[in-house]
XYZ file of C-alpha atoms in Angstrom:
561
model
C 68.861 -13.912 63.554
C 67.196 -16.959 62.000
C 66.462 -14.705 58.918
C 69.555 -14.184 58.182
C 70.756 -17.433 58.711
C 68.256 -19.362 56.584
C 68.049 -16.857 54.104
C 71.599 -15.177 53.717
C 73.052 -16.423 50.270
C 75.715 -15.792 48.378
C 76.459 -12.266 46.538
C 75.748 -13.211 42.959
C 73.947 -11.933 40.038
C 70.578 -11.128 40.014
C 68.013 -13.697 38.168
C 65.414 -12.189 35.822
C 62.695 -14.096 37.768
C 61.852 -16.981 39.952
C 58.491 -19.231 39.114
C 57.041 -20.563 41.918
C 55.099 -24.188 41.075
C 51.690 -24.182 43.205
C 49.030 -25.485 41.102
C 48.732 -29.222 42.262
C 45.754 -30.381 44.255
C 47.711 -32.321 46.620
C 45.197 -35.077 46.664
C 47.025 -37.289 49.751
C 46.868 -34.167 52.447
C 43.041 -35.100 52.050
C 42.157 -31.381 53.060
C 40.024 -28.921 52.035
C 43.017 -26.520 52.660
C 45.051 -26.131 49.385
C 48.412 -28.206 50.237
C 51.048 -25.384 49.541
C 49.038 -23.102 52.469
C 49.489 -25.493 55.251
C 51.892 -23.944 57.789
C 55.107 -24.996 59.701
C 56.924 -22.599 61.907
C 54.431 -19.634 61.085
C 54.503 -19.435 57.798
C 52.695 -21.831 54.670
C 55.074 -23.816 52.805
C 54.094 -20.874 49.738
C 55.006 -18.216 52.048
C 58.706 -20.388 53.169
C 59.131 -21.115 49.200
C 58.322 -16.953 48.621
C 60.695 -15.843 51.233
C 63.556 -18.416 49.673
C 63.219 -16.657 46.422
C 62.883 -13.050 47.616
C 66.480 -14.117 49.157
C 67.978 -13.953 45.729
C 66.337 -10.543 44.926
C 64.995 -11.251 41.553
C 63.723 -8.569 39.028
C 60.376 -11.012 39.233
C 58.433 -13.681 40.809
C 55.117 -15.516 39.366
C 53.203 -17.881 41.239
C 51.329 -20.517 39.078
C 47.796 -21.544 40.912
C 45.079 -23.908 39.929
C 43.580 -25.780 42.224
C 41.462 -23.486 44.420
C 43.089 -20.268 42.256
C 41.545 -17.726 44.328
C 42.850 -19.300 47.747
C 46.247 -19.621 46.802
C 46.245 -16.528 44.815
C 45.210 -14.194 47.662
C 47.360 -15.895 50.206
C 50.180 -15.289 47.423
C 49.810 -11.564 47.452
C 49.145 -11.121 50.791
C 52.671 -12.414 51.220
C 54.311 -10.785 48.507
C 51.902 -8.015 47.069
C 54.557 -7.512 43.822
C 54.101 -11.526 43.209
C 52.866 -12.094 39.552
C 49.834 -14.690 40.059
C 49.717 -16.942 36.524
C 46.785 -19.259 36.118
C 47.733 -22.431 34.716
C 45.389 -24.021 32.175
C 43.898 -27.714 31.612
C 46.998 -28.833 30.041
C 48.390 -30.969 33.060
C 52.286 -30.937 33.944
C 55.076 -29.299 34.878
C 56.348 -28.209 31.918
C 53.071 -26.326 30.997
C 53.243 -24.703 34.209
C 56.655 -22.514 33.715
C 54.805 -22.413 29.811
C 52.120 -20.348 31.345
C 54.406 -18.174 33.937
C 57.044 -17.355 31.026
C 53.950 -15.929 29.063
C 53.212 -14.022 31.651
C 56.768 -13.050 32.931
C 57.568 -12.330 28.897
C 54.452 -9.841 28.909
C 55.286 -7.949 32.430
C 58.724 -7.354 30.534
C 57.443 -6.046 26.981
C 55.098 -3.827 29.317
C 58.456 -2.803 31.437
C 59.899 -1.992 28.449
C 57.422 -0.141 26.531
C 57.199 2.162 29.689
C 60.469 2.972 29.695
C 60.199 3.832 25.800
C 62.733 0.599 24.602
C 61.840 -0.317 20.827
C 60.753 -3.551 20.520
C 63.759 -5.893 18.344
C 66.965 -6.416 18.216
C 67.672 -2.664 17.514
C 65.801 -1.866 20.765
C 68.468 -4.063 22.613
C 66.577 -7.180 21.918
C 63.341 -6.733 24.505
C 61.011 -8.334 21.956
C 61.576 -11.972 23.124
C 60.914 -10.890 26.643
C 62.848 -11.983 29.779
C 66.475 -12.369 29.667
C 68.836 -13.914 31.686
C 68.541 -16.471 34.627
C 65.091 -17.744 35.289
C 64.903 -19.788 38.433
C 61.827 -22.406 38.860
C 60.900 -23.719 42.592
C 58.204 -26.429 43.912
C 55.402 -24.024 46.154
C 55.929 -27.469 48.665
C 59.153 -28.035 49.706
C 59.422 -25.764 52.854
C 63.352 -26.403 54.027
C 64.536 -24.848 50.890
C 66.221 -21.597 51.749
C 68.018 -18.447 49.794
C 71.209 -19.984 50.584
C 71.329 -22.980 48.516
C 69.469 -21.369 45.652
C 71.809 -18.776 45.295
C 74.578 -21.481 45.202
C 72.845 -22.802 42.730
C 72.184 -19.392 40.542
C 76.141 -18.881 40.837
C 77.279 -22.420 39.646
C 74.917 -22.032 36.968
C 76.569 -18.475 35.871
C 79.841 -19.290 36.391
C 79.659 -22.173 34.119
C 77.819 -20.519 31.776
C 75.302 -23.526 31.907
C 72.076 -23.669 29.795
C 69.852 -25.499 32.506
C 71.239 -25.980 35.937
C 69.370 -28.425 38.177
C 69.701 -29.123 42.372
C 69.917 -33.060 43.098
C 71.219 -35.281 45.978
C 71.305 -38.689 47.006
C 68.599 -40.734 49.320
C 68.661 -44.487 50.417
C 64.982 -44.434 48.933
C 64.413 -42.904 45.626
C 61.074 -44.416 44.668
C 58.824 -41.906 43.319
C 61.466 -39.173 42.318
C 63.291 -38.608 39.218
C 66.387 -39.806 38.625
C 69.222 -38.049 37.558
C 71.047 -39.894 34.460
C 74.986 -38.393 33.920
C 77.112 -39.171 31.246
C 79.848 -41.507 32.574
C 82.721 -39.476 30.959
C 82.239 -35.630 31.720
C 79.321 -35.948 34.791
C 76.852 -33.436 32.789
C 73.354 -34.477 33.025
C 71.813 -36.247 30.548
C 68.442 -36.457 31.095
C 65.772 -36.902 34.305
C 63.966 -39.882 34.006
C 60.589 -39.873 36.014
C 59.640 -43.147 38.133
C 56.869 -44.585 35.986
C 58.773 -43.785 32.978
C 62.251 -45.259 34.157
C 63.779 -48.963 33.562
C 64.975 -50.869 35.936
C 68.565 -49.798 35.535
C 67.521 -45.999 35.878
C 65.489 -47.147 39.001
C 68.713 -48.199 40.916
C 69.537 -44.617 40.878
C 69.856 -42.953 44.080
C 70.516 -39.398 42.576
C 67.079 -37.882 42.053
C 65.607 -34.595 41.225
C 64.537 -31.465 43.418
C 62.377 -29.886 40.467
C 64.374 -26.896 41.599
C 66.255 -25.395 38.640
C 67.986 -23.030 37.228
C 67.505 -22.160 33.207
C 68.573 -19.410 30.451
C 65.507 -18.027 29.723
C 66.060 -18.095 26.017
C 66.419 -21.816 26.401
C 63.504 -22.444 28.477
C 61.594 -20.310 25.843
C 62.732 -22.833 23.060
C 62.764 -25.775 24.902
C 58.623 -25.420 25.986
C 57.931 -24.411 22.656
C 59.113 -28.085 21.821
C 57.632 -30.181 24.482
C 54.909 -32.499 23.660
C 53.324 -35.480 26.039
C 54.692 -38.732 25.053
C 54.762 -40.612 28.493
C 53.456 -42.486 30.928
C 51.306 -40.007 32.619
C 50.119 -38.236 29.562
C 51.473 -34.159 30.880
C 53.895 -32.167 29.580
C 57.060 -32.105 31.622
C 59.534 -29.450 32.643
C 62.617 -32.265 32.331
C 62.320 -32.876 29.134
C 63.475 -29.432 28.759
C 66.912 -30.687 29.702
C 67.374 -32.936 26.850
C 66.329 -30.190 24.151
C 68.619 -28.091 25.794
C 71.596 -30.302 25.245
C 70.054 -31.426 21.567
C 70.994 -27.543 20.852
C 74.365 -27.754 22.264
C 73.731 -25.947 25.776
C 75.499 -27.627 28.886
C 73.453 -29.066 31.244
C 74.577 -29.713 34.755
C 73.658 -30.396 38.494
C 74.688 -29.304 41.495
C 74.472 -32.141 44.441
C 73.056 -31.085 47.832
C 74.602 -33.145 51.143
C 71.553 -32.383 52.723
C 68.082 -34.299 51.535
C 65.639 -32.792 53.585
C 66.482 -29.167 52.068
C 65.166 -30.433 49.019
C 62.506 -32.803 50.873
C 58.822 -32.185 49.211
C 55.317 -32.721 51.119
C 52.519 -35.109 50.169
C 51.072 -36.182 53.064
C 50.218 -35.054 57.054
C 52.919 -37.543 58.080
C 55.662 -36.058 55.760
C 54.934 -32.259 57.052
C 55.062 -33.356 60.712
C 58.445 -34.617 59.797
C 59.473 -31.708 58.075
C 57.871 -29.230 61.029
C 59.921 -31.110 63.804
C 62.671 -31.135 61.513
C 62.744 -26.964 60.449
C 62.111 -26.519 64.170
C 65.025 -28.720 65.213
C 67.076 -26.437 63.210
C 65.723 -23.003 64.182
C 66.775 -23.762 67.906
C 69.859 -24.990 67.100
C 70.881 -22.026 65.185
C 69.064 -19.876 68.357
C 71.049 -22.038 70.980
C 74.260 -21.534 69.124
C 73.343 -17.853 69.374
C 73.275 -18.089 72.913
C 69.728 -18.662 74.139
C 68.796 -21.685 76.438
C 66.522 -24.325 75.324
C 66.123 -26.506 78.223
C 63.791 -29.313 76.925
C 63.919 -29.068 72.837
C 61.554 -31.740 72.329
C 58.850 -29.693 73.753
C 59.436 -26.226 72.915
C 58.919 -24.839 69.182
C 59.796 -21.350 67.648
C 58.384 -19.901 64.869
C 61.214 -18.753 62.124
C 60.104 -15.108 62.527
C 60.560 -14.934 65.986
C 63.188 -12.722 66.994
C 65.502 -13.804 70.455
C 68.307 -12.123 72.397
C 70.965 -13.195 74.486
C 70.937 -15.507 77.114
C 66.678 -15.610 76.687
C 65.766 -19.172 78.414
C 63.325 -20.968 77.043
C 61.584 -23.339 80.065
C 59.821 -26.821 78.401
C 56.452 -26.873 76.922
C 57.152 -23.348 75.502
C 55.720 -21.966 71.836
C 57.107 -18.522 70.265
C 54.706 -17.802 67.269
C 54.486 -14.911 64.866
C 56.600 -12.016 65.261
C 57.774 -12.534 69.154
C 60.588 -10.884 70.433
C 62.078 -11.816 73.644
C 64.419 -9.118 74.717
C 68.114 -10.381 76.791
C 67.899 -12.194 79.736
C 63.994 -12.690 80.070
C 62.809 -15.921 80.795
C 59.619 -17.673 79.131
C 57.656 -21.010 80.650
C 57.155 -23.396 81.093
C 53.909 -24.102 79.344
C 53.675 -20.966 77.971
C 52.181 -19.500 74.283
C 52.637 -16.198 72.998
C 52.234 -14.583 69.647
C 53.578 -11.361 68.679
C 53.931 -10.665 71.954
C 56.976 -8.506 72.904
C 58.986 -9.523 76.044
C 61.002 -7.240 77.767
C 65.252 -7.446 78.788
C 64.990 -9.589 82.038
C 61.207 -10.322 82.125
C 59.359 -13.845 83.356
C 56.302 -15.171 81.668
C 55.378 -18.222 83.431
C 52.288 -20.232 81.883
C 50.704 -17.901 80.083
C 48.853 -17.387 77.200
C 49.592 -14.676 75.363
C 48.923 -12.601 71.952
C 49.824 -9.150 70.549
C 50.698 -7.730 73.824
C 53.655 -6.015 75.536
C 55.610 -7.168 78.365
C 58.202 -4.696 79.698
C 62.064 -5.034 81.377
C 61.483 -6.930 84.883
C 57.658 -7.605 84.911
C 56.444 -10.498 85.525
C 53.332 -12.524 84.347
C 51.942 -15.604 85.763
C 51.339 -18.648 86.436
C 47.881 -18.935 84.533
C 47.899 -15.791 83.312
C 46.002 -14.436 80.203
C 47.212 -11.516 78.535
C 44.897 -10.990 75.191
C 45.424 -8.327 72.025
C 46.120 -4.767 73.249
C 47.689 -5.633 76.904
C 50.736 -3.491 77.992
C 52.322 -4.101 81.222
C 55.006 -1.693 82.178
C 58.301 -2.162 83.579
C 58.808 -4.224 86.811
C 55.033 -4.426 86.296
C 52.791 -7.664 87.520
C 50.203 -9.511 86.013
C 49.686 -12.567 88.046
C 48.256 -15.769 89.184
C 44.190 -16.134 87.011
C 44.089 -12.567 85.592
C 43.057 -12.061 82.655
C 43.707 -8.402 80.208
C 42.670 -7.160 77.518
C 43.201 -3.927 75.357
C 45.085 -2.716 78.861
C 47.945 -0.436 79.730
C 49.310 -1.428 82.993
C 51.923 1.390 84.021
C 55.384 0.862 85.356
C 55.002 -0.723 88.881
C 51.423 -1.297 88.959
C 50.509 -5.019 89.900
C 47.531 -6.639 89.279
C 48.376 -9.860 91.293
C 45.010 -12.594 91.300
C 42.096 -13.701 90.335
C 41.281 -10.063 88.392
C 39.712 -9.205 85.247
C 41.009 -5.850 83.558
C 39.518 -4.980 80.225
C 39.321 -1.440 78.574
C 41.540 0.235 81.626
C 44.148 2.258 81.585
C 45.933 1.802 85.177
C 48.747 4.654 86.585
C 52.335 3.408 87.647
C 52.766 1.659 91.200
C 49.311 1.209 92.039
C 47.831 -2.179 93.189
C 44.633 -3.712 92.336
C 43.003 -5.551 94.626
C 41.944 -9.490 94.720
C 38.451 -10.490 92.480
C 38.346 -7.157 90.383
C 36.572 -6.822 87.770
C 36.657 -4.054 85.205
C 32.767 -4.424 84.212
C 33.830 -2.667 80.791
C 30.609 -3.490 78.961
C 26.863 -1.893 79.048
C 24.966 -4.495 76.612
C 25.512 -1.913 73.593
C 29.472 -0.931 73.548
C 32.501 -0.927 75.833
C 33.899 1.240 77.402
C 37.404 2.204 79.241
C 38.393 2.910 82.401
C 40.786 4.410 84.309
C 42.808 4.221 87.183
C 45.737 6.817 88.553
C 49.356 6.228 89.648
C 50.030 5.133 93.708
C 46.420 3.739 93.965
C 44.905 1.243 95.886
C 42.108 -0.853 95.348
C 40.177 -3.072 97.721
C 39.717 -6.806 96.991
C 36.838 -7.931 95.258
C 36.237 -4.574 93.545
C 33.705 -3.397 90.488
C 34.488 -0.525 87.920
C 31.770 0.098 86.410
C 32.896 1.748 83.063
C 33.571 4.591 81.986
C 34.877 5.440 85.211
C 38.130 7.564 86.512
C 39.964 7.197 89.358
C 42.730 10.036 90.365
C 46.329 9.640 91.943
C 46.394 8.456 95.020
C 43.194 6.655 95.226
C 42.031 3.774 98.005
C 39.116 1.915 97.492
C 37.401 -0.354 99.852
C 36.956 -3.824 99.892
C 33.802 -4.882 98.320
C 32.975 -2.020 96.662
C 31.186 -0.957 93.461
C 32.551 1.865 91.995
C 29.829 3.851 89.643
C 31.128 7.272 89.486
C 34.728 9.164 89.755
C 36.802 9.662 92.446
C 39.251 12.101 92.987
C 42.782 11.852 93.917
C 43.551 11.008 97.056
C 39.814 10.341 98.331
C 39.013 6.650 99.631
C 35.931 5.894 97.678
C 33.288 2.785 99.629
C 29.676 1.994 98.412
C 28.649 -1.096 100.831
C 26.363 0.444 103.078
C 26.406 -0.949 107.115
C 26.372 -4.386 107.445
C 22.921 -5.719 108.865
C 22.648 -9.340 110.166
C 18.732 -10.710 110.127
C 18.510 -12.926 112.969
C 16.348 -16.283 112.229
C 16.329 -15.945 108.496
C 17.425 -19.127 107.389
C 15.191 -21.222 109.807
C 11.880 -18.727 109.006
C 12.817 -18.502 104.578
C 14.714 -22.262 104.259
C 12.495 -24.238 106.936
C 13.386 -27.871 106.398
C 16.526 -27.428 104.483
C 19.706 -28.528 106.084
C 21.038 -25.125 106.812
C 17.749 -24.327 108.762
C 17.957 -27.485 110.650
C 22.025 -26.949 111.706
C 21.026 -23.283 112.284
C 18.259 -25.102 115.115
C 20.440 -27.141 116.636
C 23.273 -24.447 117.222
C 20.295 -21.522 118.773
C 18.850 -24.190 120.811
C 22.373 -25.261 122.198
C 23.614 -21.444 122.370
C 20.308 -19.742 122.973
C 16.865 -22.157 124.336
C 14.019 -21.861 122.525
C 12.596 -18.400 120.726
C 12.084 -16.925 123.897
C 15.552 -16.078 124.136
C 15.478 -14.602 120.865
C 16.787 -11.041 120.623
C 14.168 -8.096 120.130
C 15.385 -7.479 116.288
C 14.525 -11.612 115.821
C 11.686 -11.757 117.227
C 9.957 -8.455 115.201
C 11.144 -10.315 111.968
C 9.403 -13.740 113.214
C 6.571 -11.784 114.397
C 6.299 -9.924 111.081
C 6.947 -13.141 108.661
C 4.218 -14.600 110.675
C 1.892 -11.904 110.342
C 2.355 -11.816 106.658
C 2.033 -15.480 105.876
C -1.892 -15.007 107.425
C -2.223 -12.309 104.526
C -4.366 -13.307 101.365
C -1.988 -13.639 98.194
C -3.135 -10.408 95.619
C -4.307 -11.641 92.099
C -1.914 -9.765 89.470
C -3.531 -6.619 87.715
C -4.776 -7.739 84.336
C -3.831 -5.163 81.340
C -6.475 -3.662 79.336
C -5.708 -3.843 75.269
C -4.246 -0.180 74.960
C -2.146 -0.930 78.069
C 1.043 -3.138 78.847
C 1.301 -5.223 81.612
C 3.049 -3.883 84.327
C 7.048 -5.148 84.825
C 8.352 -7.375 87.263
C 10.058 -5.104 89.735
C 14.062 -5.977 89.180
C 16.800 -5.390 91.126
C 20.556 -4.471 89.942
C 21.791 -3.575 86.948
C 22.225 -5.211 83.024
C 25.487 -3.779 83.548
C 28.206 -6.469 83.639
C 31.689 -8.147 82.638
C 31.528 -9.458 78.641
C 34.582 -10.277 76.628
């Protein structure tokens, strides 16, 4: 929904390319992150300004880089594999920025043509000057920007037959922007005047620039041919492009945007956290007015690729990031993260933390649930309260309600798993899966030790460590008979408060050791004995011999992410 509401635009025709502006440093965002890849609502502001020109479906798109190239570049790409990545040179500026991307834009189209056998020239329908038609030239870091307004743009400029057409509007503040100067009688632009270079009349201007624009690409090709340097900051820049234009007799106009912040640039940390609360502002409204329920907006953000469906409620202190999809009438939070997590129609996901999992119709997860890559829950499945999954399928039914661990597993429909289990999916070398059948149930505090099957129909006992398969419809127990040692603590822990309680308590219930029962008084009788015993001295190993191990006891198996 949000995809095509920030990036529908209007049917118009199609521009021979778009030049995305990413070379600059971005000095102020004092990062060692390029500036145009920081993110707001999932995506960098290079991938927002990429999608916004993919909206108008242009024959061609070049990114200009500079500042880390290689960064930007593959980021670029990864985005957009078609992109056309331009390196700009030392020559600072604007101007020598769209220089560099019409060279290369001019070459991709002599190569076009030469594959499709067109003769270079005017006889060969005049492909030898390159691209033709409506070139369209965006800043990499102004994030709000969408398809929409471009393509209003693109189809005032066509419709009026304009040479350069550029996208301004008004602020209370202008300082540091260009501003726009119009001739009084007819409203066409006359020039853009930067801030360092203006007077103080041109200062007063509250009209400014977007450095978005729209030019005929035979007039951008003359127009950088003629640019030189001759200002203030010493770089060659795009605007002046605008006054050549109308030197040659081309008409140059603007059109005015009545929203600023579509046109809003970054510089600094401060200005993107405006600009993030500000895009996210929007994307719920437009979900809200689609019939979802945000119930706090001030704490709950949504990613502009996440996909919602009616009547979805949205509990405060929720984030949607990636590719989400909540399907109709779930429910998600509060104080709850997923990304690209899928939620099913009428599922709750109550604070949880979730990525690249599955939820499906009527399960529910939570509170303080974990659910990481690979989990699917089934329908009217559970996941609940301090369980964590990973790479999981729980089938349609199946709960797995506390305090559990389930990694590598593959669990049937409508079977339980018991409190404190662990699926000990790891050997100290690899991993490996488990699985348990449909209509099981397992007992509280639980060990599968992987691999390891269980059939349909299955009970284990509490406390149990489960080693090797058990068939369907077997009850499967390891703990052998429980044996109590009478006297332990007061004949091992002497002195320790537990021995000393354990005194008081025999002598009150019991007398002295007299009293003790025949199964006490062997063990006393034995510990005694040995304590009288000289201690052995250690065998010593020869050279050609190791030294004998420690005798161990249990196993390296155990639970590892």
């Amino acid at each position: 929904m949000i995809s095509s509401t920030r990036e529908s635009y209007v049917t118009t025709a199609q521009p021979a390319a778009v030049v995305v502006l990413a070379a600059g440093e971005g000095t102020r965002m004092r990062s060692a992150t390029p500036k145009v890849l920081h993110t707001l609502a999932g995506r960098t502001m290079l991938g927002h300004a990429l999608a916004a020109a993919r909206g108008l479906d242009p024959r061609r798109v070049a990114v200009v880089v500079r500042h880390e190239r290689d960064l930007v570049a593959a980021h670029a790409t990864s985005v957009d594999p078609s992109v056309l990545v331009v390196d700009q040179d030392d020559v600072p500026g604007t101007g020598r920025a769209v220089q560099c991307a019409l060279g290369v834009l001019d070459a991709a189209a002599h190569a076009q043509a030469a594959q499709a056998g067109i003769p270079e020239g005017e006889e060969g329908r005049g492909v030898g000057d390159g691209v033709q038609g409506a070139v369209v030239v965006i800043a990499g870091d102004v994030p709000l920007l969408d398809s929409e307004t471009l393509a209003q743009l693109l189809a005032a400029h066509t419709a009026d037959s304009n040479a350069v057409t550029v996208l301004t509007t008004e602020v209370d503040d202008p300082t540091g922007y260009g501003r726009i100067v119009r001739d009084p009688g007819t409203g066409e632009v006359l020039s853009i005047v930067e801030e360092r270079d203006a007077d103080d009349v041109q200062r007063a201007v509250r009209e400014i620039n977007s450095s978005i624009y729209v030019f005929d690409a035979a007039v951008l090709r003359h127009g950088l041919a003629n640019l030189g340097r001759d200002n203030a900051q010493g770089e060659v820049y795009l605007t002046d492009v605008l006054a050549i234009a109308r030197s040659q007799g081309g008409a140059v106009r603007a059109l005015r945007t009545d929203d600023p912040v579509l046109v809003e640039g970054v510089n600094d940390r401060a200005q993107l956290a405006v600009l993030r609360a500000e895009l996210n502002r929007r994307v719920l409204a437009d979900w809200m007015a689609a019939g979802v329920t945000v119930v706090d907006p001030a704490t709950t953000w949504v990613d502009v690729d996440v996909e919602l469906e009616r009547d979805v409620t949205l509990l405060p202190g929720t984030q949607l990031h990636g590719t989400t999809v909540v399907r109709e009438g779930a429910t998600v939070g509060p104080d709850t993260t997923l990304t690209d997590v899928e939620v099913g129609v009428h599922a709750t996901v109550v604070r949880t933390h979730g990525s690249s999992s599955v939820i499906g119709d009527d399960a529910t997860v939570g509170p303080f649930a974990y659910l990481r890559p690979g989990t699917v829950l089934g329908t009217a499945g559970k996941i609940g309260t301090f369980v964590e999954t990973k790479n999981a399928t729980i089938g349609d039914g199946s709960k797995v309600p506390h305090l559990s661990y389930v990694g590598d597993a593959t669990i049937g429909e409508h079977t339980n798993i018991g409190a404190a289990t662990i699926f000990v999916n790891y050997d100290g070398v690899k991993k490996h899966r488990s699985t348990v059948g449909s209509f099981s149930r397992t007992g509280a505090d639980n060990l599968f030790v992987a691999p390891v099957h269980l059939g349909d129909g299955v009970y284990t006992a509490a406390g149990s460590v489960i080693r090797n398969d058990v068939p369907s419809g077997a009850l499967a127990v390891s703990a052998g008979t429980q044996r109590n040692i009478e006297g332990w603590v007061e004949r091992r822990r002497p002195g320790t408060d537990a021995a000393h309680a354990a005194e008081r308590m025999r002598l009150e219930t019991q007398g002295d050791a007299s009293t003790l029962g025949a199964q006490a008084r062997a063990e006393r009788a034995l510990a005694d004995h040995q304590a009288t015993l000289p201690v052995p001295s250690p065998p010593t190993a020869t050279p050609d011999q190791a030294a004998p191990l420690p005798a161990t006891g249990g196993t390296t198996e155990g639970h590892r992410d």
